mmCIF file of C-alpha atoms and ligand atoms in Angstrom:
data_model
loop_
_atom_site.group_PDB
_atom_site.id
_atom_site.type_symbol
_atom_site.label_atom_id
_atom_site.label_comp_id
_atom_site.label_asym_id
_atom_site.label_seq_id
_atom_site.Cartn_x
_atom_site.Cartn_y
_atom_site.Cartn_z
ATOM 1 C CA MET P 176 -17.033 -45.960 50.860
ATOM 2 C CA THR P 177 -19.825 -45.965 48.324
ATOM 3 C CA PHE P 178 -20.314 -42.909 46.172
ATOM 4 C CA LYS P 179 -23.523 -42.409 44.295
ATOM 5 C CA LEU P 180 -23.150 -40.575 41.008
ATOM 6 C CA LYS P 181 -25.798 -37.968 40.263
ATOM 7 C CA LYS P 182 -25.404 -38.370 36.518
ATOM 8 C CA ILE P 183 -23.069 -39.685 33.862
ATOM 9 C CA HIS P 184 -20.389 -37.151 32.885
ATOM 10 C CA LYS P 185 -19.526 -37.278 29.223
ATOM 11 C CA ALA P 186 -16.249 -36.308 27.540
ATOM 12 C CA VAL P 187 -16.085 -34.667 24.134
ATOM 13 C CA ASN P 188 -15.219 -37.250 21.501
ATOM 14 C CA TRP P 189 -13.786 -35.805 18.295
ATOM 15 C CA ASN P 190 -13.090 -39.231 16.820
ATOM 16 C CA LYS P 191 -16.477 -39.336 15.208
ATOM 17 C CA GLU P 192 -18.517 -36.698 13.437
ATOM 18 C CA ASP P 193 -21.583 -35.751 15.470
ATOM 19 C CA ASP P 194 -23.116 -33.983 12.488
ATOM 20 C CA GLY P 195 -22.128 -33.117 8.946
ATOM 21 C CA PHE P 196 -20.725 -29.654 9.618
ATOM 22 C CA THR P 197 -19.431 -28.935 13.129
ATOM 23 C CA GLN P 198 -15.942 -30.399 12.634
ATOM 24 C CA ALA P 199 -15.551 -28.424 9.383
ATOM 25 C CA PHE P 200 -16.534 -25.237 11.229
ATOM 26 C CA TRP P 201 -14.062 -26.015 14.019
ATOM 27 C CA GLU P 202 -11.264 -26.344 11.471
ATOM 28 C CA GLN P 203 -12.198 -23.156 9.643
ATOM 29 C CA ASN P 204 -12.479 -21.182 12.894
ATOM 30 C CA VAL P 205 -9.062 -22.360 14.028
ATOM 31 C CA LYS P 206 -7.476 -21.589 10.654
ATOM 32 C CA GLN P 207 -8.819 -18.045 10.850
ATOM 33 C CA PHE P 208 -7.354 -17.380 14.308
ATOM 34 C CA TRP P 209 -5.544 -14.036 14.565
ATOM 35 C CA LEU P 210 -4.364 -11.529 17.143
ATOM 36 C CA PRO P 211 -4.430 -7.711 16.920
ATOM 37 C CA GLU P 212 -0.787 -7.578 18.031
ATOM 38 C CA GLU P 213 0.153 -8.986 14.624
ATOM 39 C CA ILE P 214 -1.094 -5.921 12.759
ATOM 40 C CA SER P 215 0.809 -2.668 13.030
ATOM 41 C CA VAL P 216 -1.820 -0.009 13.499
ATOM 42 C CA SER P 217 0.915 2.626 13.879
ATOM 43 C CA LYS P 218 1.053 2.722 10.072
ATOM 44 C CA ASP P 219 -2.254 4.615 10.304
ATOM 45 C CA ILE P 220 -1.004 7.448 12.532
ATOM 46 C CA LYS P 221 -0.015 9.683 9.626
ATOM 47 C CA VAL P 222 -3.395 9.357 7.876
ATOM 48 C CA TRP P 223 -5.226 9.669 11.201
ATOM 49 C CA ASN P 224 -3.603 13.050 11.799
ATOM 50 C CA GLU P 225 -4.757 14.210 8.374
ATOM 51 C CA LEU P 226 -8.431 13.313 8.955
ATOM 52 C CA SER P 227 -10.836 16.099 9.865
ATOM 53 C CA ASP P 228 -12.221 16.283 13.404
ATOM 54 C CA LYS P 229 -15.596 15.078 12.136
ATOM 55 C CA GLN P 230 -14.048 12.083 10.400
ATOM 56 C CA LYS P 231 -12.112 11.185 13.545
ATOM 57 C CA GLU P 232 -15.242 11.548 15.647
ATOM 58 C CA LEU P 233 -17.189 9.178 13.420
ATOM 59 C CA TYR P 234 -14.349 6.663 13.269
ATOM 60 C CA LYS P 235 -14.051 6.601 17.053
ATOM 61 C CA LYS P 236 -17.797 6.195 17.490
ATOM 62 C CA VAL P 237 -18.211 3.321 15.049
ATOM 63 C CA LEU P 238 -15.378 1.453 16.762
ATOM 64 C CA GLY P 239 -16.804 2.293 20.192
ATOM 65 C CA GLY P 240 -20.188 0.874 19.174
ATOM 66 C CA LEU P 241 -18.551 -2.260 17.806
ATOM 67 C CA THR P 242 -16.583 -2.695 21.043
ATOM 68 C CA LEU P 243 -19.828 -2.776 23.019
ATOM 69 C CA LEU P 244 -21.392 -5.370 20.693
ATOM 70 C CA ASP P 245 -18.359 -7.670 20.766
ATOM 71 C CA THR P 246 -18.231 -7.383 24.558
ATOM 72 C CA LYS P 247 -21.863 -8.469 24.832
ATOM 73 C CA GLN P 248 -21.485 -11.223 22.277
ATOM 74 C CA GLY P 249 -18.484 -12.669 24.146
ATOM 75 C CA ASN P 250 -19.871 -12.270 27.666
ATOM 76 C CA ASN P 251 -23.600 -12.876 27.174
ATOM 77 C CA GLY P 252 -24.466 -14.105 23.684
ATOM 78 C CA ILE P 253 -22.156 -17.080 23.320
ATOM 79 C CA PRO P 254 -22.532 -18.277 26.952
ATOM 80 C CA SER P 255 -26.340 -18.122 26.685
ATOM 81 C CA MET P 256 -26.321 -20.270 23.553
ATOM 82 C CA MET P 257 -23.732 -22.655 24.995
ATOM 83 C CA SER P 258 -25.760 -23.172 28.157
ATOM 84 C CA LEU P 259 -28.568 -24.950 26.297
ATOM 85 C CA THR P 260 -26.447 -26.643 23.638
ATOM 86 C CA GLU P 261 -26.007 -30.282 24.646
ATOM 87 C CA ASN P 262 -23.659 -31.457 21.930
ATOM 88 C CA LEU P 263 -20.063 -31.219 23.150
ATOM 89 C CA GLN P 264 -18.389 -30.606 19.787
ATOM 90 C CA ARG P 265 -20.847 -27.784 19.123
ATOM 91 C CA LYS P 266 -20.181 -26.347 22.561
ATOM 92 C CA ALA P 267 -16.460 -26.344 21.733
ATOM 93 C CA VAL P 268 -17.013 -24.454 18.466
ATOM 94 C CA LEU P 269 -19.178 -21.885 20.261
ATOM 95 C CA SER P 270 -16.551 -21.524 22.973
ATOM 96 C CA PHE P 271 -13.835 -20.849 20.389
ATOM 97 C CA MET P 272 -16.085 -18.235 18.775
ATOM 98 C CA GLY P 273 -16.597 -16.656 22.215
ATOM 99 C CA THR P 274 -12.844 -16.341 22.627
ATOM 100 C CA MET P 275 -12.663 -14.612 19.253
ATOM 101 C CA GLU P 276 -15.331 -12.138 20.419
ATOM 102 C CA GLU P 277 -13.052 -11.143 23.283
ATOM 103 C CA ILE P 278 -10.173 -10.795 20.816
ATOM 104 C CA HIS P 279 -12.343 -8.614 18.569
ATOM 105 C CA ALA P 280 -13.342 -6.417 21.521
ATOM 106 C CA LYS P 281 -9.688 -6.098 22.543
ATOM 107 C CA SER P 282 -8.523 -5.316 19.008
ATOM 108 C CA TYR P 283 -10.494 -2.038 18.975
ATOM 109 C CA SER P 284 -8.601 -1.025 22.091
ATOM 110 C CA SER P 285 -5.327 -1.667 20.283
ATOM 111 C CA ILE P 286 -6.498 0.824 17.632
ATOM 112 C CA PHE P 287 -7.572 3.334 20.307
ATOM 113 C CA THR P 288 -4.334 3.088 22.227
ATOM 114 C CA THR P 289 -2.327 3.747 19.048
ATOM 115 C CA LEU P 290 -4.354 6.693 17.791
ATOM 116 C CA LEU P 291 -5.962 8.383 20.804
ATOM 117 C CA SER P 292 -4.902 10.104 24.004
ATOM 118 C CA ASN P 293 -6.021 8.671 27.345
ATOM 119 C CA THR P 294 -8.520 11.496 27.713
ATOM 120 C CA GLU P 295 -10.016 10.776 24.300
ATOM 121 C CA ILE P 296 -10.280 7.064 25.156
ATOM 122 C CA ASP P 297 -12.030 7.854 28.459
ATOM 123 C CA GLU P 298 -14.432 10.185 26.673
ATOM 124 C CA LEU P 299 -15.211 7.533 24.085
ATOM 125 C CA PHE P 300 -16.014 4.883 26.697
ATOM 126 C CA GLN P 301 -18.152 7.477 28.445
ATOM 127 C CA TRP P 302 -19.977 8.104 25.161
ATOM 128 C CA ILE P 303 -20.655 4.351 24.811
ATOM 129 C CA GLU P 304 -22.363 4.368 28.200
ATOM 130 C CA THR P 305 -24.478 7.417 27.503
ATOM 131 C CA GLU P 306 -25.516 7.112 23.853
ATOM 132 C CA GLU P 307 -29.169 6.076 23.996
ATOM 133 C CA THR P 308 -29.528 4.311 20.650
ATOM 134 C CA LEU P 309 -26.396 2.278 21.355
ATOM 135 C CA GLN P 310 -27.506 1.386 24.875
ATOM 136 C CA ARG P 311 -30.934 0.481 23.559
ATOM 137 C CA LYS P 312 -29.365 -1.837 20.989
ATOM 138 C CA ALA P 313 -27.519 -3.660 23.782
ATOM 139 C CA ASP P 314 -30.760 -3.764 25.803
ATOM 140 C CA LEU P 315 -32.733 -5.330 22.952
ATOM 141 C CA ILE P 316 -30.083 -7.989 22.431
ATOM 142 C CA LEU P 317 -29.596 -8.769 26.121
ATOM 143 C CA GLU P 318 -33.321 -9.034 26.675
ATOM 144 C CA GLN P 319 -33.184 -12.147 24.506
ATOM 145 C CA TYR P 320 -29.803 -13.517 25.628
ATOM 146 C CA GLU P 321 -30.720 -13.269 29.299
ATOM 147 C CA ASN P 322 -33.946 -15.164 28.754
ATOM 148 C CA THR P 323 -32.551 -18.278 27.134
ATOM 149 C CA THR P 324 -34.354 -20.965 29.106
ATOM 150 C CA ASN P 325 -35.820 -23.476 26.624
ATOM 151 C CA GLN P 326 -35.591 -24.530 22.985
ATOM 152 C CA LYS P 327 -37.865 -21.738 21.754
ATOM 153 C CA SER P 328 -35.930 -19.008 23.508
ATOM 154 C CA LEU P 329 -32.671 -20.675 22.426
ATOM 155 C CA TYR P 330 -33.872 -20.412 18.831
ATOM 156 C CA LEU P 331 -34.676 -16.716 19.322
ATOM 157 C CA SER P 332 -31.285 -16.104 20.948
ATOM 158 C CA MET P 333 -29.590 -17.724 17.969
ATOM 159 C CA ALA P 334 -31.658 -15.580 15.603
ATOM 160 C CA THR P 335 -30.695 -12.490 17.630
ATOM 161 C CA SER P 336 -27.062 -13.540 17.464
ATOM 162 C CA VAL P 337 -27.257 -13.883 13.679
ATOM 163 C CA PHE P 338 -28.865 -10.426 13.468
ATOM 164 C CA LEU P 339 -26.079 -9.002 15.596
ATOM 165 C CA GLU P 340 -23.227 -10.603 13.695
ATOM 166 C CA SER P 341 -24.516 -10.629 10.131
ATOM 167 C CA PHE P 342 -26.410 -7.333 10.182
ATOM 168 C CA LEU P 343 -26.016 -4.889 13.121
ATOM 169 C CA PHE P 344 -22.222 -4.866 12.976
ATOM 170 C CA TYR P 345 -22.366 -3.423 9.480
ATOM 171 C CA SER P 346 -23.353 0.134 10.407
ATOM 172 C CA GLY P 347 -19.973 0.106 12.161
ATOM 173 C CA PHE P 348 -18.005 -1.789 9.509
ATOM 174 C CA PHE P 349 -19.173 0.608 6.778
ATOM 175 C CA TYR P 350 -16.924 3.555 7.640
ATOM 176 C CA PRO P 351 -13.613 1.700 8.144
ATOM 177 C CA LEU P 352 -14.275 -0.203 4.884
ATOM 178 C CA TYR P 353 -15.169 3.051 3.141
ATOM 179 C CA LEU P 354 -11.906 4.718 4.219
ATOM 180 C CA ALA P 355 -9.710 1.652 3.674
ATOM 181 C CA GLY P 356 -11.147 1.278 0.177
ATOM 182 C CA GLN P 357 -9.767 4.764 -0.509
ATOM 183 C CA GLY P 358 -6.354 3.891 0.903
ATOM 184 C CA LYS P 359 -6.977 5.492 4.305
ATOM 185 C CA MET P 360 -6.628 3.823 7.731
ATOM 186 C CA VAL P 361 -5.616 0.630 5.991
ATOM 187 C CA ALA P 362 -4.075 -1.214 8.957
ATOM 188 C CA SER P 363 -7.150 -0.589 11.110
ATOM 189 C CA GLY P 364 -9.206 -1.570 8.077
ATOM 190 C CA GLU P 365 -7.349 -4.872 7.992
ATOM 191 C CA ILE P 366 -8.405 -5.560 11.580
ATOM 192 C CA ILE P 367 -11.992 -4.835 10.556
ATOM 193 C CA SER P 368 -11.643 -7.238 7.598
ATOM 194 C CA LEU P 369 -10.424 -9.984 9.928
ATOM 195 C CA ILE P 370 -13.329 -9.383 12.299
ATOM 196 C CA LEU P 371 -15.732 -9.372 9.388
ATOM 197 C CA ARG P 372 -14.308 -12.680 8.149
ATOM 198 C CA ASP P 373 -14.929 -14.198 11.589
ATOM 199 C CA GLU P 374 -18.439 -12.800 11.880
ATOM 200 C CA SER P 375 -19.333 -14.154 8.492
ATOM 201 C CA LEU P 376 -18.364 -17.651 9.686
ATOM 202 C CA HIS P 377 -20.135 -17.229 13.043
ATOM 203 C CA GLY P 378 -23.348 -16.076 11.369
ATOM 204 C CA LYS P 379 -23.343 -19.124 9.093
ATOM 205 C CA TYR P 380 -22.680 -21.609 11.909
ATOM 206 C CA ILE P 381 -25.181 -20.211 14.390
ATOM 207 C CA GLY P 382 -27.668 -19.878 11.521
ATOM 208 C CA LEU P 383 -27.371 -23.621 10.867
ATOM 209 C CA LEU P 384 -27.853 -24.487 14.542
ATOM 210 C CA ALA P 385 -30.896 -22.200 14.608
ATOM 211 C CA GLN P 386 -32.404 -23.822 11.506
ATOM 212 C CA GLU P 387 -32.035 -27.265 13.037
ATOM 213 C CA ILE P 388 -33.964 -26.194 16.148
ATOM 214 C CA TYR P 389 -36.590 -24.407 14.047
ATOM 215 C CA ASN P 390 -37.192 -27.516 11.952
ATOM 216 C CA SER P 391 -37.866 -29.561 15.075
ATOM 217 C CA PHE P 392 -41.013 -27.528 15.814
ATOM 218 C CA SER P 393 -44.601 -28.009 14.647
ATOM 219 C CA ASP P 394 -46.083 -25.608 12.084
ATOM 220 C CA GLU P 395 -47.990 -23.831 14.820
ATOM 221 C CA ASP P 396 -44.839 -23.289 16.884
ATOM 222 C CA LYS P 397 -42.956 -22.210 13.767
ATOM 223 C CA ASN P 398 -45.568 -19.503 13.137
ATOM 224 C CA GLU P 399 -45.221 -18.270 16.693
ATOM 225 C CA LEU P 400 -41.418 -18.190 16.350
ATOM 226 C CA ASN P 401 -41.654 -16.388 12.993
ATOM 227 C CA ASP P 402 -43.698 -13.614 14.580
ATOM 228 C CA LYS P 403 -41.279 -13.230 17.458
ATOM 229 C CA MET P 404 -38.231 -13.409 15.228
ATOM 230 C CA TYR P 405 -39.529 -10.738 12.836
ATOM 231 C CA SER P 406 -40.533 -8.573 15.783
ATOM 232 C CA ILE P 407 -36.936 -8.693 17.123
ATOM 233 C CA PHE P 408 -35.724 -7.995 13.587
ATOM 234 C CA ASP P 409 -38.012 -4.943 13.195
ATOM 235 C CA ASN P 410 -37.094 -3.478 16.574
ATOM 236 C CA LEU P 411 -33.389 -3.893 15.891
ATOM 237 C CA MET P 412 -33.658 -2.342 12.424
ATOM 238 C CA GLU P 413 -35.703 0.606 13.659
ATOM 239 C CA ASN P 414 -33.129 1.350 16.338
ATOM 240 C CA GLU P 415 -30.230 0.763 13.937
ATOM 241 C CA ILE P 416 -31.603 3.356 11.529
ATOM 242 C CA ASP P 417 -31.824 5.877 14.396
ATOM 243 C CA TYR P 418 -28.271 5.014 15.479
ATOM 244 C CA THR P 419 -26.985 5.354 11.914
ATOM 245 C CA ASN P 420 -28.748 8.682 11.318
ATOM 246 C CA LEU P 421 -27.251 9.960 14.537
ATOM 247 C CA ILE P 422 -23.603 8.969 14.184
ATOM 248 C CA TYR P 423 -23.382 9.496 10.408
ATOM 249 C CA LYS P 424 -25.226 12.821 10.635
ATOM 250 C CA GLU P 425 -24.104 15.389 8.044
ATOM 251 C CA THR P 426 -21.669 13.002 6.369
ATOM 252 C CA GLY P 427 -23.983 12.499 3.388
ATOM 253 C CA LEU P 428 -23.443 8.767 3.882
ATOM 254 C CA GLU P 429 -26.581 8.034 5.926
ATOM 255 C CA LYS P 430 -28.614 6.559 3.070
ATOM 256 C CA GLU P 431 -25.731 4.425 1.840
ATOM 257 C CA VAL P 432 -25.124 3.020 5.321
ATOM 258 C CA ILE P 433 -28.831 2.186 5.704
ATOM 259 C CA ASP P 434 -28.866 0.462 2.302
ATOM 260 C CA PHE P 435 -25.796 -1.467 3.392
ATOM 261 C CA LEU P 436 -27.596 -2.459 6.596
ATOM 262 C CA LYS P 437 -30.588 -3.678 4.599
ATOM 263 C CA TYR P 438 -28.340 -5.664 2.291
ATOM 264 C CA ASN P 439 -26.743 -7.363 5.294
ATOM 265 C CA ALA P 440 -30.108 -7.813 7.036
ATOM 266 C CA ASN P 441 -31.101 -9.902 3.999
ATOM 267 C CA ARG P 442 -27.888 -11.956 4.413
ATOM 268 C CA ALA P 443 -28.741 -12.510 8.095
ATOM 269 C CA LEU P 444 -32.216 -13.790 7.174
ATOM 270 C CA GLU P 445 -30.611 -16.028 4.558
ATOM 271 C CA ASN P 446 -28.373 -17.538 7.279
ATOM 272 C CA LEU P 447 -31.559 -18.377 9.172
ATOM 273 C CA GLY P 448 -33.164 -19.897 6.078
ATOM 274 C CA PHE P 449 -35.529 -17.019 5.305
ATOM 275 C CA LYS P 450 -36.098 -14.972 2.163
ATOM 276 C CA ASP P 451 -34.845 -11.431 1.604
ATOM 277 C CA PHE P 452 -36.912 -8.824 3.404
ATOM 278 C CA TYR P 453 -35.644 -5.725 1.613
ATOM 279 C CA ILE P 454 -35.147 -4.820 -1.982
ATOM 280 C CA VAL P 455 -31.754 -3.161 -2.136
ATOM 281 C CA ASP P 456 -30.802 -1.623 -5.457
ATOM 282 C CA GLU P 457 -27.314 -0.337 -4.970
ATOM 283 C CA ILE P 458 -24.449 -0.728 -2.521
ATOM 284 C CA ASN P 459 -21.446 1.553 -2.396
ATOM 285 C CA THR P 460 -18.901 -0.312 -4.530
ATOM 286 C CA ILE P 461 -15.899 0.700 -2.403
ATOM 287 C CA VAL P 462 -17.561 -0.827 0.639
ATOM 288 C CA LEU P 463 -18.866 -3.849 -1.231
ATOM 289 C CA ASN P 464 -15.333 -4.673 -2.373
ATOM 290 C CA GLY P 465 -14.258 -4.605 1.250
ATOM 291 C CA LEU P 466 -16.885 -7.225 2.053
ATOM 292 C CA SER P 467 -15.015 -9.867 0.136
ATOM 293 C CA THR P 468 -13.681 -12.194 2.809
ATOM 294 C CA GLU P 469 -10.917 -13.516 0.610
ATOM 295 C CA THR P 470 -7.380 -12.919 1.776
ATOM 296 C CA LYS P 471 -5.646 -11.111 -1.021
ATOM 297 C CA THR P 472 -1.943 -11.378 -1.560
ATOM 298 C CA HIS P 473 -0.433 -8.342 0.031
ATOM 299 C CA ASP P 474 0.793 -5.768 -2.413
ATOM 300 C CA PHE P 475 3.366 -3.567 -0.706
ATOM 301 C CA PHE P 476 3.102 -0.932 -3.398
ATOM 302 C CA SER P 477 -0.570 -0.354 -2.984
ATOM 303 C CA THR P 478 -2.936 -0.375 -0.089
ATOM 304 C CA LYS P 479 -5.234 -3.020 -1.491
ATOM 305 C CA GLY P 480 -3.981 -6.130 0.218
ATOM 306 C CA ASN P 481 -5.389 -7.507 3.396
ATOM 307 C CA GLY P 482 -2.628 -10.026 3.407
ATOM 308 C CA TYR P 483 -2.752 -11.433 6.893
ATOM 309 C CA GLN P 484 -2.000 -15.137 6.658
ATOM 310 C CA LYS P 485 -1.512 -17.624 9.394
ATOM 311 C CA GLY P 486 -0.946 -21.257 8.572
ATOM 312 C CA ILE P 487 -3.094 -22.531 5.780
ATOM 313 C CA TYR P 488 -6.050 -20.391 5.007
ATOM 314 C CA GLU P 489 -8.390 -21.462 2.283
ATOM 315 C CA GLU P 490 -10.908 -19.133 0.819
ATOM 316 C CA LEU P 491 -14.450 -19.944 1.938
ATOM 317 C CA GLU P 492 -16.786 -20.768 -0.895
ATOM 318 C CA ASP P 493 -20.555 -20.691 -0.688
ATOM 319 C CA GLU P 494 -20.498 -24.404 -1.607
ATOM 320 C CA ASP P 495 -18.689 -25.076 1.675
ATOM 321 C CA PHE P 496 -21.880 -24.229 3.454
ATOM 322 C CA ILE P 497 -24.456 -26.175 1.491
ATOM 323 C CA ILE P 498 -25.244 -28.466 4.327
ATOM 324 C CA GLU P 499 -28.201 -30.755 4.767
ATOM 325 C CA ILE P 500 -29.550 -30.632 8.280
HETATM 326 MN MN1 MN3 I 973 -17.066 -10.444 17.093
HETATM 327 MN MN1 MN3 I 974 -18.990 -13.337 16.278
#
């Protein structure tokens, strides 16, 4: 029987480097692997019970919003980018990141199940589905992810992904970092730190892939992509400010959260190879300390350590990411 092959099927070959950075990112991603089951959120129950109703409400909402974003990133964002990525090592790195998105999404549920009643959890998931600014955020992101059909739209999906991971998440990260920095909700804060450490790596990697695609275009195409990219950026920021003003209402923290968003929006643009867009004068120092992705040695007598360690974990340095593409 003769069998005519439609095309040649290739296998991923890790024995050679396809580019100067993907294997390093694979290794770093794998080293950072963690599971929520390894952090005992029950340590937070006592503090949780001492928080005011308003504080609890805000905490639940920021985690609810983050759950939606991680769900979309795992189910839509990563698959859309993988679908048009030809290189097999790069596909593997993206796939690993996608798995981590599902772990992030699940880790919020491990916090909910420890701290909330079933009714409260149901109400929260109901809130996620009905809060307009949150739904609109998902809409804006999915509009791009679901239209990834060629290299230009792949570039814009990667830019959207970097905005999501390096910028939009931070309206949610702010409050857990703010409380953990004051010794409150420290175990949950540790989960947030681990997620943040992952997102920081994802934003850098996808930023590099995006820059490579961008550089393959003519000046005319680059101008067109710039306009579209900044338009996505503006729409996301406008909505994010509305979302922040809504959930942080009457906390007195609104301005600080928006400054923090702007600071991280600049970092997202940097990942894509663009200059800062905002001038940000001051960031809440408690929260800024929490941004440090280094794993500190756990100090059992204080609440400062985020000491989760698995295997060998080396601190990421900015120099690790000076990569010529
Ligand atoms: Mn994530
Ligand atoms: Mn991510």
